mmCIF file of C-alpha atoms in Angstrom:
data_model
loop_
_atom_site.group_PDB
_atom_site.id
_atom_site.type_symbol
_atom_site.label_atom_id
_atom_site.label_comp_id
_atom_site.label_asym_id
_atom_site.label_seq_id
_atom_site.Cartn_x
_atom_site.Cartn_y
_atom_site.Cartn_z
ATOM 1 C CA MET D 658 -0.069 0.351 0.139
ATOM 2 C CA GLY D 659 1.246 3.352 -1.264
ATOM 3 C CA LYS D 660 2.015 6.441 1.090
ATOM 4 C CA THR D 661 -1.030 8.247 0.075
ATOM 5 C CA SER D 662 -3.386 5.536 0.046
ATOM 6 C CA GLN D 663 -2.229 4.869 3.755
ATOM 7 C CA ASP D 664 -2.878 8.344 4.660
ATOM 8 C CA PHE D 665 -6.217 8.331 2.533
ATOM 9 C CA TYR D 666 -7.341 5.155 5.099
ATOM 10 C CA LYS D 667 -6.097 7.190 8.353
ATOM 11 C CA ASN D 668 -7.507 10.318 7.302
ATOM 12 C CA PRO D 669 -10.428 10.279 5.254
ATOM 13 C CA ASP D 670 -11.466 13.693 6.240
ATOM 14 C CA LYS D 671 -8.725 15.529 4.900
ATOM 15 C CA TYR D 672 -9.396 14.043 1.235
ATOM 16 C CA LEU D 673 -12.757 15.055 1.703
ATOM 17 C CA LEU D 674 -12.024 18.691 2.198
ATOM 18 C CA LYS D 675 -9.567 18.462 -0.486
ATOM 19 C CA LEU D 676 -12.174 17.706 -3.137
ATOM 20 C CA GLU D 677 -14.735 20.025 -1.492
ATOM 21 C CA ASN D 678 -12.074 22.722 -1.880
ATOM 22 C CA ARG D 679 -11.779 22.158 -5.536
ATOM 23 C CA ILE D 680 -15.422 22.059 -6.172
ATOM 24 C CA GLU D 681 -15.639 25.020 -4.495
ATOM 25 C CA LYS D 682 -13.372 27.040 -6.553
ATOM 26 C CA TYR D 683 -15.856 26.934 -9.017
ATOM 27 C CA ASN D 684 -19.315 26.063 -7.485
ATOM 28 C CA LYS D 685 -20.007 28.635 -4.515
ATOM 29 C CA SER D 686 -23.208 26.585 -3.729
ATOM 30 C CA LEU D 687 -21.811 23.063 -3.478
ATOM 31 C CA ASP D 688 -24.401 21.025 -1.486
ATOM 32 C CA LYS D 689 -21.628 19.738 1.276
ATOM 33 C CA ASP D 690 -23.945 17.478 2.661
ATOM 34 C CA LEU D 691 -24.211 15.694 -0.537
ATOM 35 C CA LEU D 692 -20.549 15.611 -1.115
ATOM 36 C CA LYS D 693 -20.144 14.091 2.355
ATOM 37 C CA LYS D 694 -22.448 11.339 2.082
ATOM 38 C CA ALA D 695 -21.444 10.419 -1.150
ATOM 39 C CA TYR D 696 -17.996 10.102 -0.143
ATOM 40 C CA PHE D 697 -18.330 8.303 3.087
ATOM 41 C CA PHE D 698 -21.224 6.118 1.623
ATOM 42 C CA SER D 699 -18.304 4.817 -0.711
ATOM 43 C CA PHE D 700 -15.458 4.967 1.659
ATOM 44 C CA ASN D 701 -17.397 2.449 4.095
ATOM 45 C CA ARG D 702 -18.842 0.050 1.519
ATOM 46 C CA HIS D 703 -15.336 -0.552 0.188
ATOM 47 C CA LEU D 704 -13.569 -0.101 3.426
ATOM 48 C CA PHE D 705 -12.174 -3.908 3.076
ATOM 49 C CA GLN D 706 -11.438 -3.912 -0.599
ATOM 50 C CA LEU D 707 -7.902 -3.567 -2.159
ATOM 51 C CA ARG D 708 -7.016 -2.713 -5.570
ATOM 52 C CA ASP D 709 -4.262 -4.465 -7.228
ATOM 53 C CA SER D 710 -2.039 -1.968 -6.297
ATOM 54 C CA GLY D 711 -3.088 -2.338 -2.531
ATOM 55 C CA ASP D 712 -4.521 0.898 -2.449
ATOM 56 C CA PRO D 713 -7.982 0.980 -0.846
ATOM 57 C CA TYR D 714 -10.779 0.556 -3.180
ATOM 58 C CA ALA D 715 -12.466 3.657 -2.168
ATOM 59 C CA TYR D 716 -9.303 5.732 -3.408
ATOM 60 C CA HIS D 717 -10.328 4.643 -7.106
ATOM 61 C CA PRO D 718 -13.897 6.313 -7.040
ATOM 62 C CA TYR D 719 -12.329 9.307 -4.886
ATOM 63 C CA GLU D 720 -10.142 9.535 -7.636
ATOM 64 C CA VAL D 721 -12.707 9.384 -10.844
ATOM 65 C CA ALA D 722 -14.657 12.524 -8.620
ATOM 66 C CA LYS D 723 -11.309 14.542 -8.635
ATOM 67 C CA ILE D 724 -11.062 14.313 -12.294
ATOM 68 C CA LEU D 725 -14.474 15.384 -12.790
ATOM 69 C CA ALA D 726 -14.063 18.181 -10.574
ATOM 70 C CA GLU D 727 -11.003 19.193 -12.514
ATOM 71 C CA LEU D 728 -13.471 19.341 -15.465
ATOM 72 C CA LYS D 729 -16.310 21.278 -13.187
ATOM 73 C CA PHE D 730 -18.739 18.830 -13.332
ATOM 74 C CA ASP D 731 -22.025 19.281 -11.403
ATOM 75 C CA ILE D 732 -22.356 17.900 -7.985
ATOM 76 C CA LYS D 733 -24.598 14.824 -9.039
ATOM 77 C CA SER D 734 -22.189 14.040 -11.485
ATOM 78 C CA ILE D 735 -19.592 13.845 -8.692
ATOM 79 C CA ALA D 736 -21.482 12.034 -6.154
ATOM 80 C CA THR D 737 -22.170 9.541 -8.832
ATOM 81 C CA ALA D 738 -18.355 8.936 -9.465
ATOM 82 C CA LEU D 739 -18.179 8.447 -5.638
ATOM 83 C CA LEU D 740 -20.856 6.129 -6.046
ATOM 84 C CA HIS D 741 -19.913 4.555 -9.123
ATOM 85 C CA ASP D 742 -19.002 0.802 -7.938
ATOM 86 C CA THR D 743 -20.732 0.469 -5.084
ATOM 87 C CA VAL D 744 -23.730 -1.290 -6.844
ATOM 88 C CA GLU D 745 -21.606 -3.017 -9.418
ATOM 89 C CA ASP D 746 -19.128 -4.605 -6.575
ATOM 90 C CA GLY D 747 -22.332 -5.546 -4.660
ATOM 91 C CA VAL D 748 -21.660 -3.455 -1.650
ATOM 92 C CA ALA D 749 -24.930 -1.311 -2.263
ATOM 93 C CA THR D 750 -28.004 -1.914 -4.117
ATOM 94 C CA ASN D 751 -29.988 0.526 -6.599
ATOM 95 C CA CYS D 752 -32.713 0.700 -3.982
ATOM 96 C CA GLU D 753 -30.189 1.666 -1.402
ATOM 97 C CA ILE D 754 -28.673 4.434 -3.798
ATOM 98 C CA GLU D 755 -32.174 5.685 -4.710
ATOM 99 C CA ASN D 756 -33.428 5.768 -1.287
ATOM 100 C CA SER D 757 -30.036 7.507 -0.007
ATOM 101 C CA PHE D 758 -29.344 9.880 -2.720
ATOM 102 C CA GLY D 759 -32.409 10.152 -5.003
ATOM 103 C CA LYS D 760 -33.771 8.879 -8.738
ATOM 104 C CA GLU D 761 -31.257 10.955 -10.925
ATOM 105 C CA ILE D 762 -27.956 9.754 -8.852
ATOM 106 C CA SER D 763 -29.558 6.500 -8.633
ATOM 107 C CA TYR D 764 -30.382 6.341 -12.670
ATOM 108 C CA LEU D 765 -26.439 7.771 -13.138
ATOM 109 C CA VAL D 766 -25.307 5.288 -10.921
ATOM 110 C CA GLU D 767 -27.343 2.276 -12.486
ATOM 111 C CA SER D 768 -26.342 3.575 -16.084
ATOM 112 C CA VAL D 769 -22.974 3.620 -15.430
ATOM 113 C CA THR D 770 -23.339 0.123 -13.983
ATOM 114 C CA LYS D 771 -24.891 -0.978 -17.202
ATOM 115 C CA LEU D 772 -22.334 0.566 -19.494
ATOM 116 C CA SER D 773 -19.484 -1.455 -17.341
ATOM 117 C CA LYS D 774 -21.507 -4.508 -17.802
ATOM 118 C CA LEU D 775 -22.171 -3.704 -22.047
ATOM 119 C CA GLN D 776 -21.662 -6.793 -24.106
ATOM 120 C CA LEU D 777 -21.360 -5.636 -27.444
ATOM 121 C CA PRO D 778 -22.999 -8.101 -30.088
ATOM 122 C CA ASP D 779 -20.560 -8.586 -33.237
ATOM 123 C CA LYS D 780 -17.766 -6.955 -34.807
ATOM 124 C CA GLU D 781 -19.261 -4.576 -36.787
ATOM 125 C CA VAL D 782 -20.976 -2.835 -33.178
ATOM 126 C CA ARG D 783 -17.496 -2.939 -31.992
ATOM 127 C CA GLU D 784 -15.883 -0.822 -34.588
ATOM 128 C CA ALA D 785 -15.089 2.768 -33.084
ATOM 129 C CA SER D 786 -17.516 4.592 -35.137
ATOM 130 C CA ASN D 787 -20.329 2.288 -34.903
ATOM 131 C CA PHE D 788 -19.054 1.874 -30.924
ATOM 132 C CA SER D 789 -19.651 5.472 -30.361
ATOM 133 C CA LYS D 790 -23.229 5.740 -31.766
ATOM 134 C CA PHE D 791 -24.261 2.777 -30.278
ATOM 135 C CA ILE D 792 -22.726 4.216 -26.859
ATOM 136 C CA LEU D 793 -24.985 7.724 -27.702
ATOM 137 C CA ALA D 794 -27.994 5.749 -28.602
ATOM 138 C CA ILE D 795 -28.304 3.941 -25.210
ATOM 139 C CA SER D 796 -27.313 6.620 -23.006
ATOM 140 C CA LYS D 797 -30.171 9.395 -22.172
ATOM 141 C CA ASP D 798 -27.565 11.527 -20.454
ATOM 142 C CA ILE D 799 -24.437 12.630 -21.673
ATOM 143 C CA ARG D 800 -22.871 12.526 -18.239
ATOM 144 C CA VAL D 801 -22.865 8.666 -18.072
ATOM 145 C CA LEU D 802 -20.621 8.518 -20.784
ATOM 146 C CA LEU D 803 -18.355 11.195 -19.122
ATOM 147 C CA ILE D 804 -18.539 9.735 -15.840
ATOM 148 C CA LYS D 805 -17.250 6.466 -17.256
ATOM 149 C CA LEU D 806 -14.430 8.120 -19.274
ATOM 150 C CA ALA D 807 -13.156 9.589 -16.211
ATOM 151 C CA ASP D 808 -13.739 6.243 -14.740
ATOM 152 C CA ARG D 809 -11.423 4.577 -17.509
ATOM 153 C CA LEU D 810 -9.354 7.009 -17.209
ATOM 154 C CA HIS D 811 -8.305 6.524 -13.548
ATOM 155 C CA ASN D 812 -8.318 3.035 -14.880
ATOM 156 C CA MET D 813 -5.375 3.448 -17.202
ATOM 157 C CA ARG D 814 -3.346 5.914 -14.967
ATOM 158 C CA THR D 815 -2.941 3.031 -12.478
ATOM 159 C CA ILE D 816 -2.805 0.444 -15.489
ATOM 160 C CA SER D 817 0.854 -1.005 -14.424
ATOM 161 C CA PHE D 818 -1.140 -2.821 -11.398
#
């Protein structure tokens, strides 16, 4: 486990504050309660999971949320980034997400999860141009795609593991 990830485990409030400060630079009316709730929901649900790198799993959704904050995304997208693997990893249900975070965030989390599980039917669909049209056709909200791209970006940054 790296030095940063050990600190993340021991000082989760410090990392929440860093994310909050980053968002407040462009969003003065930040819903801090929503951010905190999503952050700790993810942190606690992934508490005993580790990535192949040895880092706490919760550090991954945190990094995805940071990517979105750098791009000045809305708070619901950032909350979705924090929650995006909770349903896929089986540490939460869609019903729990909806009850805790509302229909919009539940829809986003569920859509990102479905996109992760997408099995492309044949070679033609897998071609780049057709793939992008296909993805856009199945997504009602562009944020789903952008959150998934941020997820993939973080995974690529840690591909050595």
